[in-house]
Amino acid sequence: MRFVSILYIVSMLVVSCKSETKKETIQTSDVTEASEVIENPVTGNSSLPKLFRSHDNLFLSWTEKKDTTTTLFYSTYKNGTWTPSEAIISGTDWFVNWADFPAIAENNGTLLTSFLQKSAKGTYTYDIKLNVYPSEEKKWNKNLLLHNDGTKSEHGFVSMLPSGDTSFFVTWLDGRNTMNGGGHDAHSEHGSGAMTLRSAIVDAKGTITERTELDARICDCCQTSAAQTENGPVVVYRDRSETEIRDVSIVRFVDGTWTQPQTIGNDVWEISGCPVNGPSVSSLNNNLAIAWFTAVNDVPKVQVVFSENNGESFGMPIQINNGFALGRVDVAMISNTAALVSWMETVDDTTLIKLVKVTHNGVVGAPKIISKTSAERASGFPQLEVIQDTAFVVWTAITDDASTVKIATQPLNTL
């Protein structure tokens, strides 16, 4: 793969989507962490956390690994406490990747989770499996195959939302058309096909309908993100043009049909491989906020844009980072005109998780440091949600021989 400078080679070593076991040591500096780390239900060698907010409750999923077995857990935060952790499903044949974490969502008592299971011996041959917990039956329906293409290819980077009373909208990256080339564009050349973006509806019984292709050519290993608007769901993702421009795009469900992809920000970032740094979207009423990472001309940035019309149009991008941004963003709207953005950046050889408030008219608050972290891949992607007057950030803290899921809170009135 061709890279344009030494600086960018270094940044790609940080965000490459290859798995890696080597640990690196980050230097520390005199950094004050503003947030409060709280007790949580996670134990053992844990990683890949995901947060989902439903009204005033939080749902947390994560994985724990023991020997060769990986187990998917979840817990609920309600009335100020976490419920005891519950194991959903375990396996020895899962595809466990630092950037492609299981998803979780809730809809009126019905839960939906996902994980990745290897479908063949190839490095990048794996399927998306779902687990559904219907509110009426109160029993998990496990190991449901999301896609029906039958190919031994990549499927992953799932986002899910409530849809209707007890169903879910699910979107994912689907590599069924990439088979001729043998895999991942960050590691090997593709054949005639490209990675696609697809969606479906999953009901409380696990029945999967309305499978739809949303975009026929997208970036191969960047996270998707989805939000519900007054018109219907929207999906944001890293696109991929024929000339290897990999900017962020949005597709919207309007009047019963999906729009054509619309570019966000117009960065014109030309890069021959996947940067493994997807966007994030959050909605409130008819308002949207989208945050993303870009590195045009080897200048890394974290930016956010706002929409006041369900994503039909957007304002100008607002840059929020001050240091060397690594990206790994998340966003949560806190009012019709403001959002919180979390991201990772390196300052004086120390990698930090930061949180900031930004308004639609470009006012960026003073960033708060949530925690020191590591730039290596095992630290994963911090997750952000807001309930009532508090922001919750969850991430993976790593040591030489283990990893642990941590959760911190930050009062909104301090931002």
PDB file of C-alpha atoms in Angstrom, residues 280-401:
ATOM      1  CA  SER A 280     -20.202   9.004  14.499  1.00  0.00           C
ATOM      2  CA  VAL A 281     -23.685  10.534  14.304  1.00  0.00           C
ATOM      3  CA  SER A 282     -26.197  11.608  16.938  1.00  0.00           C
ATOM      4  CA  SER A 283     -29.713  13.009  16.572  1.00  0.00           C
ATOM      5  CA  LEU A 284     -32.231  15.015  18.585  1.00  0.00           C
ATOM      6  CA  ASN A 285     -35.587  15.914  17.069  1.00  0.00           C
ATOM      7  CA  ASN A 286     -34.742  17.158  13.544  1.00  0.00           C
ATOM      8  CA  ASN A 287     -31.121  17.972  14.427  1.00  0.00           C
ATOM      9  CA  LEU A 288     -27.993  15.950  13.682  1.00  0.00           C
ATOM     10  CA  ALA A 289     -24.349  16.156  14.705  1.00  0.00           C
ATOM     11  CA  ILE A 290     -21.666  14.190  12.836  1.00  0.00           C
ATOM     12  CA  ALA A 291     -18.073  13.878  14.061  1.00  0.00           C
ATOM     13  CA  TRP A 292     -15.199  12.348  12.093  1.00  0.00           C
ATOM     14  CA  PHE A 293     -11.439  12.092  11.634  1.00  0.00           C
ATOM     15  CA  THR A 294      -9.501  13.174   8.566  1.00  0.00           C
ATOM     16  CA  ALA A 295      -5.822  13.626   7.696  1.00  0.00           C
ATOM     17  CA  VAL A 296      -5.738  15.549   4.426  1.00  0.00           C
ATOM     18  CA  ASN A 297      -2.186  16.693   3.615  1.00  0.00           C
ATOM     19  CA  ASP A 298      -0.980  14.704   6.634  1.00  0.00           C
ATOM     20  CA  VAL A 299      -2.753  17.096   9.020  1.00  0.00           C
ATOM     21  CA  PRO A 300      -4.906  15.017  11.392  1.00  0.00           C
ATOM     22  CA  LYS A 301      -8.172  16.654  12.439  1.00  0.00           C
ATOM     23  CA  VAL A 302     -11.335  15.822  14.335  1.00  0.00           C
ATOM     24  CA  GLN A 303     -14.272  17.774  12.954  1.00  0.00           C
ATOM     25  CA  VAL A 304     -18.000  18.072  13.614  1.00  0.00           C
ATOM     26  CA  VAL A 305     -20.904  19.411  11.560  1.00  0.00           C
ATOM     27  CA  PHE A 306     -24.524  20.124  12.446  1.00  0.00           C
ATOM     28  CA  SER A 307     -27.784  19.809  10.534  1.00  0.00           C
ATOM     29  CA  GLU A 308     -31.114  21.390  11.446  1.00  0.00           C
ATOM     30  CA  ASN A 309     -33.177  19.517   8.828  1.00  0.00           C
ATOM     31  CA  ASN A 310     -32.680  15.790   9.502  1.00  0.00           C
ATOM     32  CA  GLY A 311     -29.426  15.660   7.544  1.00  0.00           C
ATOM     33  CA  GLU A 312     -30.635  17.239   4.311  1.00  0.00           C
ATOM     34  CA  SER A 313     -27.971  19.948   4.606  1.00  0.00           C
ATOM     35  CA  PHE A 314     -25.138  20.808   6.984  1.00  0.00           C
ATOM     36  CA  GLY A 315     -23.198  23.789   8.268  1.00  0.00           C
ATOM     37  CA  MET A 316     -19.454  24.260   7.929  1.00  0.00           C
ATOM     38  CA  PRO A 317     -17.086  21.775   9.616  1.00  0.00           C
ATOM     39  CA  ILE A 318     -15.806  22.784  13.055  1.00  0.00           C
ATOM     40  CA  GLN A 319     -12.353  21.538  14.098  1.00  0.00           C
ATOM     41  CA  ILE A 320     -12.112  20.554  17.767  1.00  0.00           C
ATOM     42  CA  ASN A 321      -8.653  19.029  18.340  1.00  0.00           C
ATOM     43  CA  ASN A 322      -5.601  20.981  19.483  1.00  0.00           C
ATOM     44  CA  GLY A 323      -2.972  18.237  19.614  1.00  0.00           C
ATOM     45  CA  PHE A 324      -2.059  15.388  17.260  1.00  0.00           C
ATOM     46  CA  ALA A 325      -5.462  13.789  16.708  1.00  0.00           C
ATOM     47  CA  LEU A 326      -5.751  10.010  16.483  1.00  0.00           C
ATOM     48  CA  GLY A 327      -9.508  10.167  15.913  1.00  0.00           C
ATOM     49  CA  ARG A 328     -11.607   7.266  17.291  1.00  0.00           C
ATOM     50  CA  VAL A 329     -14.501   9.683  17.702  1.00  0.00           C
ATOM     51  CA  ASP A 330     -17.943   9.531  19.236  1.00  0.00           C
ATOM     52  CA  VAL A 331     -20.666  12.188  19.466  1.00  0.00           C
ATOM     53  CA  ALA A 332     -23.815  12.764  21.519  1.00  0.00           C
ATOM     54  CA  MET A 333     -26.265  15.632  21.103  1.00  0.00           C
ATOM     55  CA  ILE A 334     -27.249  17.302  24.383  1.00  0.00           C
ATOM     56  CA  SER A 335     -29.618  19.959  22.994  1.00  0.00           C
ATOM     57  CA  ASN A 336     -30.985  21.083  19.654  1.00  0.00           C
ATOM     58  CA  THR A 337     -27.898  23.270  19.167  1.00  0.00           C
ATOM     59  CA  ALA A 338     -25.049  21.517  21.006  1.00  0.00           C
ATOM     60  CA  ALA A 339     -23.237  18.182  21.163  1.00  0.00           C
ATOM     61  CA  LEU A 340     -20.449  16.470  23.054  1.00  0.00           C
ATOM     62  CA  VAL A 341     -17.573  14.926  21.111  1.00  0.00           C
ATOM     63  CA  SER A 342     -15.040  12.432  22.454  1.00  0.00           C
ATOM     64  CA  TRP A 343     -11.802  11.577  20.682  1.00  0.00           C
ATOM     65  CA  MET A 344      -8.192  10.530  21.234  1.00  0.00           C
ATOM     66  CA  GLU A 345      -5.151  12.722  20.703  1.00  0.00           C
ATOM     67  CA  THR A 346      -1.493  12.752  21.673  1.00  0.00           C
ATOM     68  CA  VAL A 347      -0.037  15.652  23.654  1.00  0.00           C
ATOM     69  CA  ASP A 348       3.625  15.661  24.749  1.00  0.00           C
ATOM     70  CA  ASP A 349       3.994  11.921  24.160  1.00  0.00           C
ATOM     71  CA  THR A 350       0.878  11.143  26.212  1.00  0.00           C
ATOM     72  CA  THR A 351      -2.258   9.772  24.567  1.00  0.00           C
ATOM     73  CA  LEU A 352      -5.473  11.176  26.003  1.00  0.00           C
ATOM     74  CA  ILE A 353      -9.200  10.597  25.755  1.00  0.00           C
ATOM     75  CA  LYS A 354     -10.786  14.039  25.528  1.00  0.00           C
ATOM     76  CA  LEU A 355     -14.344  15.355  25.736  1.00  0.00           C
ATOM     77  CA  VAL A 356     -15.626  18.736  24.605  1.00  0.00           C
ATOM     78  CA  LYS A 357     -18.880  20.606  24.122  1.00  0.00           C
ATOM     79  CA  VAL A 358     -19.417  22.272  20.752  1.00  0.00           C
ATOM     80  CA  THR A 359     -22.348  24.317  19.461  1.00  0.00           C
ATOM     81  CA  HIS A 360     -23.821  24.532  15.983  1.00  0.00           C
ATOM     82  CA  ASN A 361     -22.522  28.090  15.544  1.00  0.00           C
ATOM     83  CA  GLY A 362     -18.917  27.039  16.124  1.00  0.00           C
ATOM     84  CA  VAL A 363     -18.351  27.699  19.824  1.00  0.00           C
ATOM     85  CA  VAL A 364     -15.953  25.041  21.153  1.00  0.00           C
ATOM     86  CA  GLY A 365     -15.627  24.732  24.919  1.00  0.00           C
ATOM     87  CA  ALA A 366     -12.552  23.888  26.958  1.00  0.00           C
ATOM     88  CA  PRO A 367     -11.802  20.175  26.448  1.00  0.00           C
ATOM     89  CA  LYS A 368     -11.816  17.902  29.483  1.00  0.00           C
ATOM     90  CA  ILE A 369      -9.387  15.014  29.837  1.00  0.00           C
ATOM     91  CA  ILE A 370     -11.312  11.837  30.569  1.00  0.00           C
ATOM     92  CA  SER A 371      -8.278   9.610  30.960  1.00  0.00           C
ATOM     93  CA  LYS A 372      -4.795   8.837  29.842  1.00  0.00           C
ATOM     94  CA  THR A 373      -4.766   5.881  27.492  1.00  0.00           C
ATOM     95  CA  SER A 374      -2.564   4.140  24.944  1.00  0.00           C
ATOM     96  CA  ALA A 375      -2.329   4.829  21.237  1.00  0.00           C
ATOM     97  CA  GLU A 376      -2.002   1.154  20.435  1.00  0.00           C
ATOM     98  CA  ARG A 377      -4.825  -0.753  18.820  1.00  0.00           C
ATOM     99  CA  ALA A 378      -5.732  -2.783  21.894  1.00  0.00           C
ATOM    100  CA  SER A 379      -7.077   0.383  23.563  1.00  0.00           C
ATOM    101  CA  GLY A 380      -9.938   0.336  21.068  1.00  0.00           C
ATOM    102  CA  PHE A 381     -12.527   3.048  20.505  1.00  0.00           C
ATOM    103  CA  PRO A 382     -13.900   5.018  23.484  1.00  0.00           C
ATOM    104  CA  GLN A 383     -17.699   5.153  23.630  1.00  0.00           C
ATOM    105  CA  LEU A 384     -19.838   8.132  24.689  1.00  0.00           C
ATOM    106  CA  GLU A 385     -23.448   8.433  25.861  1.00  0.00           C
ATOM    107  CA  VAL A 386     -25.372  11.043  27.870  1.00  0.00           C
ATOM    108  CA  ILE A 387     -28.207  10.467  30.330  1.00  0.00           C
ATOM    109  CA  GLN A 388     -29.861  13.357  32.115  1.00  0.00           C
ATOM    110  CA  ASP A 389     -27.060  15.746  33.151  1.00  0.00           C
ATOM    111  CA  THR A 390     -24.097  13.364  32.943  1.00  0.00           C
ATOM    112  CA  ALA A 391     -21.801  12.140  30.173  1.00  0.00           C
ATOM    113  CA  PHE A 392     -20.581   8.540  30.370  1.00  0.00           C
ATOM    114  CA  VAL A 393     -17.377   7.490  28.604  1.00  0.00           C
ATOM    115  CA  VAL A 394     -16.238   3.863  28.444  1.00  0.00           C
ATOM    116  CA  TRP A 395     -12.892   2.629  27.142  1.00  0.00           C
ATOM    117  CA  THR A 396     -10.366  -0.217  27.353  1.00  0.00           C
ATOM    118  CA  ALA A 397      -7.411   0.299  29.685  1.00  0.00           C
ATOM    119  CA  ILE A 398      -4.442  -1.933  28.883  1.00  0.00           C
ATOM    120  CA  THR A 399      -1.445  -3.223  30.794  1.00  0.00           C
ATOM    121  CA  ASP A 400       1.387  -5.508  29.768  1.00  0.00           C
ATOM    122  CA  ASP A 401      -0.660  -8.676  30.234  1.00  0.00           C
TER     123      ASP A 401
END
